[in-house]
């Protein structure tokens, strides 16, 4: 591995997520898939939707995949299919993107928060049982930063209380937990195909996964305005269909997804090892829980003086992001549903996390460059 200094970055732009290299590699297949849709003209619910759903269900290891317009709507469809209603309490993590809490609130339900495991940033099952009340309608663990939450423990607790579990797998599609793939670990799994996700399209996209025939049927109805046949609507639904062009793009990308998942895992391991060596452990690198693999949707470290370090990296030519600076219980739209007390582990993480460039085409030289720049920033 070469050792360039932060002052000698590659002349190519240093991308936080490099979608251009992926497109150059897959251009013939992606272009052909798009052209096929243009030729047949079935832009809504075209044949690519059923093809993609079948392949994704097989990949995850479940009976049903339901293509949805985006990951946020996938959460909403899952909650609606489970019959969540106003006044219900939905237990989730405060350390995630707003969409998780937002969809709960949109249905008139109340988010109830359980603090995170400091090692993985995922919901800590140790605090789960105490949060369950007679009003609890479901549990939504989020599989953050590319690795699954402890679904084994969460499912055991949920089963004792006869509660459904929705895994928010927007960042973990392709990861596994004790040999089972993310999305197929609970009552319903949801994911996102936003362009920056491990499997991303070129716009918005998402999916729901389940082994339950009745839930699958209900989710398929909900995504087309609650329709079970043309102009017959047994339930209230919404317009949540996945776009045919986006399905076509995902089909092309799915052909190399296993290879990219392996690349992400290898890069994540090299990244963690090298950053630990270079920074002397000052930057706390991702910790992989026993039984988990990760797709490293983000490569997120914990650092002291995060904002100063981020500014220093930017000056050195290293792009960064913060996932996430404000926990949900401190977001004004969600805090109004409280009161919520302090959730110290989530609050501390929000002050310290910093996401570094990560994608399956990251080179050893780029990893080294980031590490040297980070060490310099920490000094």
PDB file of N, CA and C in Angstrom, residues 280-337:
ATOM      1  N   UNK A 280      -3.804   5.799  15.870  1.00  0.00           N
ATOM      2  CA  UNK A 280      -3.511   5.299  17.203  1.00  0.00           C
ATOM      3  C   UNK A 280      -4.746   5.030  18.037  1.00  0.00           C
ATOM      4  N   UNK A 281      -5.854   4.791  17.370  1.00  0.00           N
ATOM      5  CA  UNK A 281      -7.092   4.511  18.091  1.00  0.00           C
ATOM      6  C   UNK A 281      -7.852   5.738  18.523  1.00  0.00           C
ATOM      7  N   UNK A 282      -7.358   6.934  18.202  1.00  0.00           N
ATOM      8  CA  UNK A 282      -8.078   8.162  18.563  1.00  0.00           C
ATOM      9  C   UNK A 282      -9.416   8.228  17.839  1.00  0.00           C
ATOM     10  N   UNK A 283      -9.429   7.771  16.590  1.00  0.00           N
ATOM     11  CA  UNK A 283     -10.689   7.618  15.865  1.00  0.00           C
ATOM     12  C   UNK A 283     -11.208   6.210  16.118  1.00  0.00           C
ATOM     13  N   UNK A 284     -12.397   6.118  16.693  1.00  0.00           N
ATOM     14  CA  UNK A 284     -12.992   4.814  16.984  1.00  0.00           C
ATOM     15  C   UNK A 284     -13.685   4.323  15.724  1.00  0.00           C
ATOM     16  N   UNK A 285     -13.192   3.234  15.164  1.00  0.00           N
ATOM     17  CA  UNK A 285     -13.701   2.715  13.893  1.00  0.00           C
ATOM     18  C   UNK A 285     -14.888   1.778  14.137  1.00  0.00           C
ATOM     19  N   UNK A 286     -15.657   1.453  13.081  1.00  0.00           N
ATOM     20  CA  UNK A 286     -16.847   0.622  13.258  1.00  0.00           C
ATOM     21  C   UNK A 286     -16.544  -0.726  13.900  1.00  0.00           C
ATOM     22  N   UNK A 287     -17.449  -1.141  14.771  1.00  0.00           N
ATOM     23  CA  UNK A 287     -17.344  -2.425  15.464  1.00  0.00           C
ATOM     24  C   UNK A 287     -18.424  -3.342  14.912  1.00  0.00           C
ATOM     25  N   UNK A 288     -18.019  -4.506  14.449  1.00  0.00           N
ATOM     26  CA  UNK A 288     -18.953  -5.459  13.868  1.00  0.00           C
ATOM     27  C   UNK A 288     -19.384  -6.447  14.950  1.00  0.00           C
ATOM     28  N   UNK A 289     -20.702  -6.526  15.186  1.00  0.00           N
ATOM     29  CA  UNK A 289     -21.227  -7.423  16.220  1.00  0.00           C
ATOM     30  C   UNK A 289     -21.059  -8.877  15.796  1.00  0.00           C
ATOM     31  N   UNK A 290     -20.922  -9.756  16.770  1.00  0.00           N
ATOM     32  CA  UNK A 290     -20.786 -11.192  16.496  1.00  0.00           C
ATOM     33  C   UNK A 290     -21.979 -11.689  15.694  1.00  0.00           C
ATOM     34  N   UNK A 291     -21.704 -12.463  14.650  1.00  0.00           N
ATOM     35  CA  UNK A 291     -22.763 -13.003  13.810  1.00  0.00           C
ATOM     36  C   UNK A 291     -23.204 -12.089  12.696  1.00  0.00           C
ATOM     37  N   UNK A 292     -22.649 -10.882  12.637  1.00  0.00           N
ATOM     38  CA  UNK A 292     -23.046  -9.912  11.621  1.00  0.00           C
ATOM     39  C   UNK A 292     -22.010  -9.785  10.514  1.00  0.00           C
ATOM     40  N   UNK A 293     -22.490  -9.496   9.308  1.00  0.00           N
ATOM     41  CA  UNK A 293     -21.653  -8.912   8.267  1.00  0.00           C
ATOM     42  C   UNK A 293     -22.183  -7.506   8.007  1.00  0.00           C
ATOM     43  N   UNK A 294     -21.390  -6.684   7.359  1.00  0.00           N
ATOM     44  CA  UNK A 294     -21.803  -5.307   7.086  1.00  0.00           C
ATOM     45  C   UNK A 294     -21.553  -4.959   5.628  1.00  0.00           C
ATOM     46  N   UNK A 295     -22.441  -4.139   5.074  1.00  0.00           N
ATOM     47  CA  UNK A 295     -22.228  -3.610   3.730  1.00  0.00           C
ATOM     48  C   UNK A 295     -21.681  -2.189   3.794  1.00  0.00           C
ATOM     49  N   UNK A 296     -21.409  -1.691   5.003  1.00  0.00           N
ATOM     50  CA  UNK A 296     -20.798  -0.379   5.176  1.00  0.00           C
ATOM     51  C   UNK A 296     -21.457   0.667   4.278  1.00  0.00           C
ATOM     52  N   UNK A 297     -22.756   0.816   4.458  1.00  0.00           N
ATOM     53  CA  UNK A 297     -23.460   1.878   3.734  1.00  0.00           C
ATOM     54  C   UNK A 297     -22.822   3.222   4.033  1.00  0.00           C
ATOM     55  N   UNK A 298     -22.366   3.373   5.261  1.00  0.00           N
ATOM     56  CA  UNK A 298     -21.490   4.476   5.637  1.00  0.00           C
ATOM     57  C   UNK A 298     -20.315   3.887   6.410  1.00  0.00           C
ATOM     58  N   UNK A 299     -19.155   4.518   6.269  1.00  0.00           N
ATOM     59  CA  UNK A 299     -18.031   4.156   7.129  1.00  0.00           C
ATOM     60  C   UNK A 299     -17.921   5.287   8.139  1.00  0.00           C
ATOM     61  N   UNK A 300     -18.435   5.023   9.341  1.00  0.00           N
ATOM     62  CA  UNK A 300     -18.620   6.082  10.331  1.00  0.00           C
ATOM     63  C   UNK A 300     -17.723   5.846  11.527  1.00  0.00           C
ATOM     64  N   UNK A 301     -16.929   6.855  11.866  1.00  0.00           N
ATOM     65  CA  UNK A 301     -16.030   6.801  13.007  1.00  0.00           C
ATOM     66  C   UNK A 301     -16.518   7.773  14.073  1.00  0.00           C
ATOM     67  N   UNK A 302     -16.016   7.569  15.287  1.00  0.00           N
ATOM     68  CA  UNK A 302     -16.268   8.527  16.368  1.00  0.00           C
ATOM     69  C   UNK A 302     -14.966   9.255  16.642  1.00  0.00           C
ATOM     70  N   UNK A 303     -15.041  10.588  16.677  1.00  0.00           N
ATOM     71  CA  UNK A 303     -13.842  11.397  16.893  1.00  0.00           C
ATOM     72  C   UNK A 303     -14.138  12.509  17.888  1.00  0.00           C
ATOM     73  N   UNK A 304     -13.128  12.925  18.653  1.00  0.00           N
ATOM     74  CA  UNK A 304     -13.301  14.114  19.488  1.00  0.00           C
ATOM     75  C   UNK A 304     -13.293  15.367  18.614  1.00  0.00           C
ATOM     76  N   UNK A 305     -13.940  16.406  19.075  1.00  0.00           N
ATOM     77  CA  UNK A 305     -13.976  17.685  18.340  1.00  0.00           C
ATOM     78  C   UNK A 305     -14.375  17.458  16.886  1.00  0.00           C
ATOM     79  N   UNK A 306     -15.479  16.786  16.707  1.00  0.00           N
ATOM     80  CA  UNK A 306     -15.918  16.350  15.388  1.00  0.00           C
ATOM     81  C   UNK A 306     -15.981  17.483  14.359  1.00  0.00           C
ATOM     82  N   UNK A 307     -16.559  18.612  14.719  1.00  0.00           N
ATOM     83  CA  UNK A 307     -16.740  19.680  13.739  1.00  0.00           C
ATOM     84  C   UNK A 307     -15.395  20.250  13.279  1.00  0.00           C
ATOM     85  N   UNK A 308     -14.446  20.359  14.209  1.00  0.00           N
ATOM     86  CA  UNK A 308     -13.118  20.832  13.819  1.00  0.00           C
ATOM     87  C   UNK A 308     -12.423  19.821  12.927  1.00  0.00           C
ATOM     88  N   UNK A 309     -12.530  18.557  13.268  1.00  0.00           N
ATOM     89  CA  UNK A 309     -11.915  17.499  12.463  1.00  0.00           C
ATOM     90  C   UNK A 309     -12.526  17.480  11.062  1.00  0.00           C
ATOM     91  N   UNK A 310     -13.844  17.606  10.982  1.00  0.00           N
ATOM     92  CA  UNK A 310     -14.512  17.617   9.678  1.00  0.00           C
ATOM     93  C   UNK A 310     -14.035  18.780   8.822  1.00  0.00           C
ATOM     94  N   UNK A 311     -13.884  19.956   9.421  1.00  0.00           N
ATOM     95  CA  UNK A 311     -13.409  21.127   8.674  1.00  0.00           C
ATOM     96  C   UNK A 311     -11.982  20.915   8.178  1.00  0.00           C
ATOM     97  N   UNK A 312     -11.151  20.282   9.007  1.00  0.00           N
ATOM     98  CA  UNK A 312      -9.771  20.006   8.610  1.00  0.00           C
ATOM     99  C   UNK A 312      -9.724  19.025   7.440  1.00  0.00           C
ATOM    100  N   UNK A 313     -10.562  17.994   7.489  1.00  0.00           N
ATOM    101  CA  UNK A 313     -10.613  17.038   6.391  1.00  0.00           C
ATOM    102  C   UNK A 313     -11.090  17.701   5.103  1.00  0.00           C
ATOM    103  N   UNK A 314     -12.077  18.546   5.203  1.00  0.00           N
ATOM    104  CA  UNK A 314     -12.565  19.258   4.026  1.00  0.00           C
ATOM    105  C   UNK A 314     -11.455  20.081   3.397  1.00  0.00           C
ATOM    106  N   UNK A 315     -10.683  20.758   4.239  1.00  0.00           N
ATOM    107  CA  UNK A 315      -9.577  21.572   3.732  1.00  0.00           C
ATOM    108  C   UNK A 315      -8.517  20.709   3.049  1.00  0.00           C
ATOM    109  N   UNK A 316      -8.388  19.457   3.491  1.00  0.00           N
ATOM    110  CA  UNK A 316      -7.408  18.538   2.893  1.00  0.00           C
ATOM    111  C   UNK A 316      -7.953  17.839   1.653  1.00  0.00           C
ATOM    112  N   UNK A 317      -9.230  18.093   1.319  1.00  0.00           N
ATOM    113  CA  UNK A 317      -9.814  17.491   0.128  1.00  0.00           C
ATOM    114  C   UNK A 317     -10.576  16.207   0.372  1.00  0.00           C
ATOM    115  N   UNK A 318     -10.897  15.931   1.642  1.00  0.00           N
ATOM    116  CA  UNK A 318     -11.639  14.708   1.982  1.00  0.00           C
ATOM    117  C   UNK A 318     -13.076  15.091   2.337  1.00  0.00           C
ATOM    118  N   UNK A 319     -14.048  14.683   1.537  1.00  0.00           N
ATOM    119  CA  UNK A 319     -15.444  14.978   1.873  1.00  0.00           C
ATOM    120  C   UNK A 319     -15.925  14.108   3.030  1.00  0.00           C
ATOM    121  N   UNK A 320     -16.780  14.661   3.870  1.00  0.00           N
ATOM    122  CA  UNK A 320     -17.341  13.927   5.000  1.00  0.00           C
ATOM    123  C   UNK A 320     -18.836  14.211   5.088  1.00  0.00           C
ATOM    124  N   UNK A 321     -19.515  13.464   5.941  1.00  0.00           N
ATOM    125  CA  UNK A 321     -20.926  13.711   6.228  1.00  0.00           C
ATOM    126  C   UNK A 321     -21.179  13.319   7.675  1.00  0.00           C
ATOM    127  N   UNK A 322     -22.292  13.788   8.217  1.00  0.00           N
ATOM    128  CA  UNK A 322     -22.660  13.462   9.597  1.00  0.00           C
ATOM    129  C   UNK A 322     -23.998  12.742   9.573  1.00  0.00           C
ATOM    130  N   UNK A 323     -23.976  11.476   9.987  1.00  0.00           N
ATOM    131  CA  UNK A 323     -25.172  10.634  10.052  1.00  0.00           C
ATOM    132  C   UNK A 323     -25.321  10.114  11.498  1.00  0.00           C
ATOM    133  N   UNK A 324     -25.961  10.856  12.431  1.00  0.00           N
ATOM    134  CA  UNK A 324     -26.843  12.017  12.240  1.00  0.00           C
ATOM    135  C   UNK A 324     -26.578  13.003  13.367  1.00  0.00           C
ATOM    136  N   UNK A 325     -26.685  14.312  13.098  1.00  0.00           N
ATOM    137  CA  UNK A 325     -26.282  15.304  14.098  1.00  0.00           C
ATOM    138  C   UNK A 325     -27.312  15.576  15.181  1.00  0.00           C
ATOM    139  N   UNK A 326     -28.587  15.225  14.946  1.00  0.00           N
ATOM    140  CA  UNK A 326     -29.634  15.479  15.934  1.00  0.00           C
ATOM    141  C   UNK A 326     -30.481  14.223  16.101  1.00  0.00           C
ATOM    142  N   UNK A 327     -30.502  13.626  17.288  1.00  0.00           N
ATOM    143  CA  UNK A 327     -31.346  12.442  17.491  1.00  0.00           C
ATOM    144  C   UNK A 327     -32.824  12.802  17.321  1.00  0.00           C
ATOM    145  N   UNK A 328     -33.642  11.804  17.014  1.00  0.00           N
ATOM    146  CA  UNK A 328     -35.048  12.068  16.721  1.00  0.00           C
ATOM    147  C   UNK A 328     -35.784  12.712  17.885  1.00  0.00           C
ATOM    148  N   UNK A 329     -35.471  12.328  19.119  1.00  0.00           N
ATOM    149  CA  UNK A 329     -36.204  12.900  20.256  1.00  0.00           C
ATOM    150  C   UNK A 329     -35.863  14.361  20.481  1.00  0.00           C
ATOM    151  N   UNK A 330     -34.852  14.864  19.761  1.00  0.00           N
ATOM    152  CA  UNK A 330     -34.499  16.287  19.820  1.00  0.00           C
ATOM    153  C   UNK A 330     -34.945  17.042  18.563  1.00  0.00           C
ATOM    154  N   UNK A 331     -35.489  16.336  17.591  1.00  0.00           N
ATOM    155  CA  UNK A 331     -36.011  16.989  16.394  1.00  0.00           C
ATOM    156  C   UNK A 331     -37.347  17.654  16.735  1.00  0.00           C
ATOM    157  N   UNK A 332     -37.535  18.931  16.395  1.00  0.00           N
ATOM    158  CA  UNK A 332     -38.754  19.635  16.817  1.00  0.00           C
ATOM    159  C   UNK A 332     -40.049  18.913  16.458  1.00  0.00           C
ATOM    160  N   UNK A 333     -40.124  18.346  15.248  1.00  0.00           N
ATOM    161  CA  UNK A 333     -41.368  17.703  14.821  1.00  0.00           C
ATOM    162  C   UNK A 333     -41.695  16.475  15.650  1.00  0.00           C
ATOM    163  N   UNK A 334     -40.673  15.776  16.142  1.00  0.00           N
ATOM    164  CA  UNK A 334     -40.877  14.572  16.929  1.00  0.00           C
ATOM    165  C   UNK A 334     -40.923  14.895  18.422  1.00  0.00           C
ATOM    166  N   UNK A 335     -40.097  15.842  18.867  1.00  0.00           N
ATOM    167  CA  UNK A 335     -40.068  16.212  20.280  1.00  0.00           C
ATOM    168  C   UNK A 335     -41.434  16.674  20.759  1.00  0.00           C
ATOM    169  N   UNK A 336     -42.219  17.266  19.863  1.00  0.00           N
ATOM    170  CA  UNK A 336     -43.551  17.744  20.219  1.00  0.00           C
ATOM    171  C   UNK A 336     -44.488  16.612  20.601  1.00  0.00           C
ATOM    172  N   UNK A 337     -44.144  15.376  20.235  1.00  0.00           N
ATOM    173  CA  UNK A 337     -44.978  14.221  20.560  1.00  0.00           C
ATOM    174  C   UNK A 337     -44.650  13.647  21.929  1.00  0.00           C
TER     175      UNK A 337
END
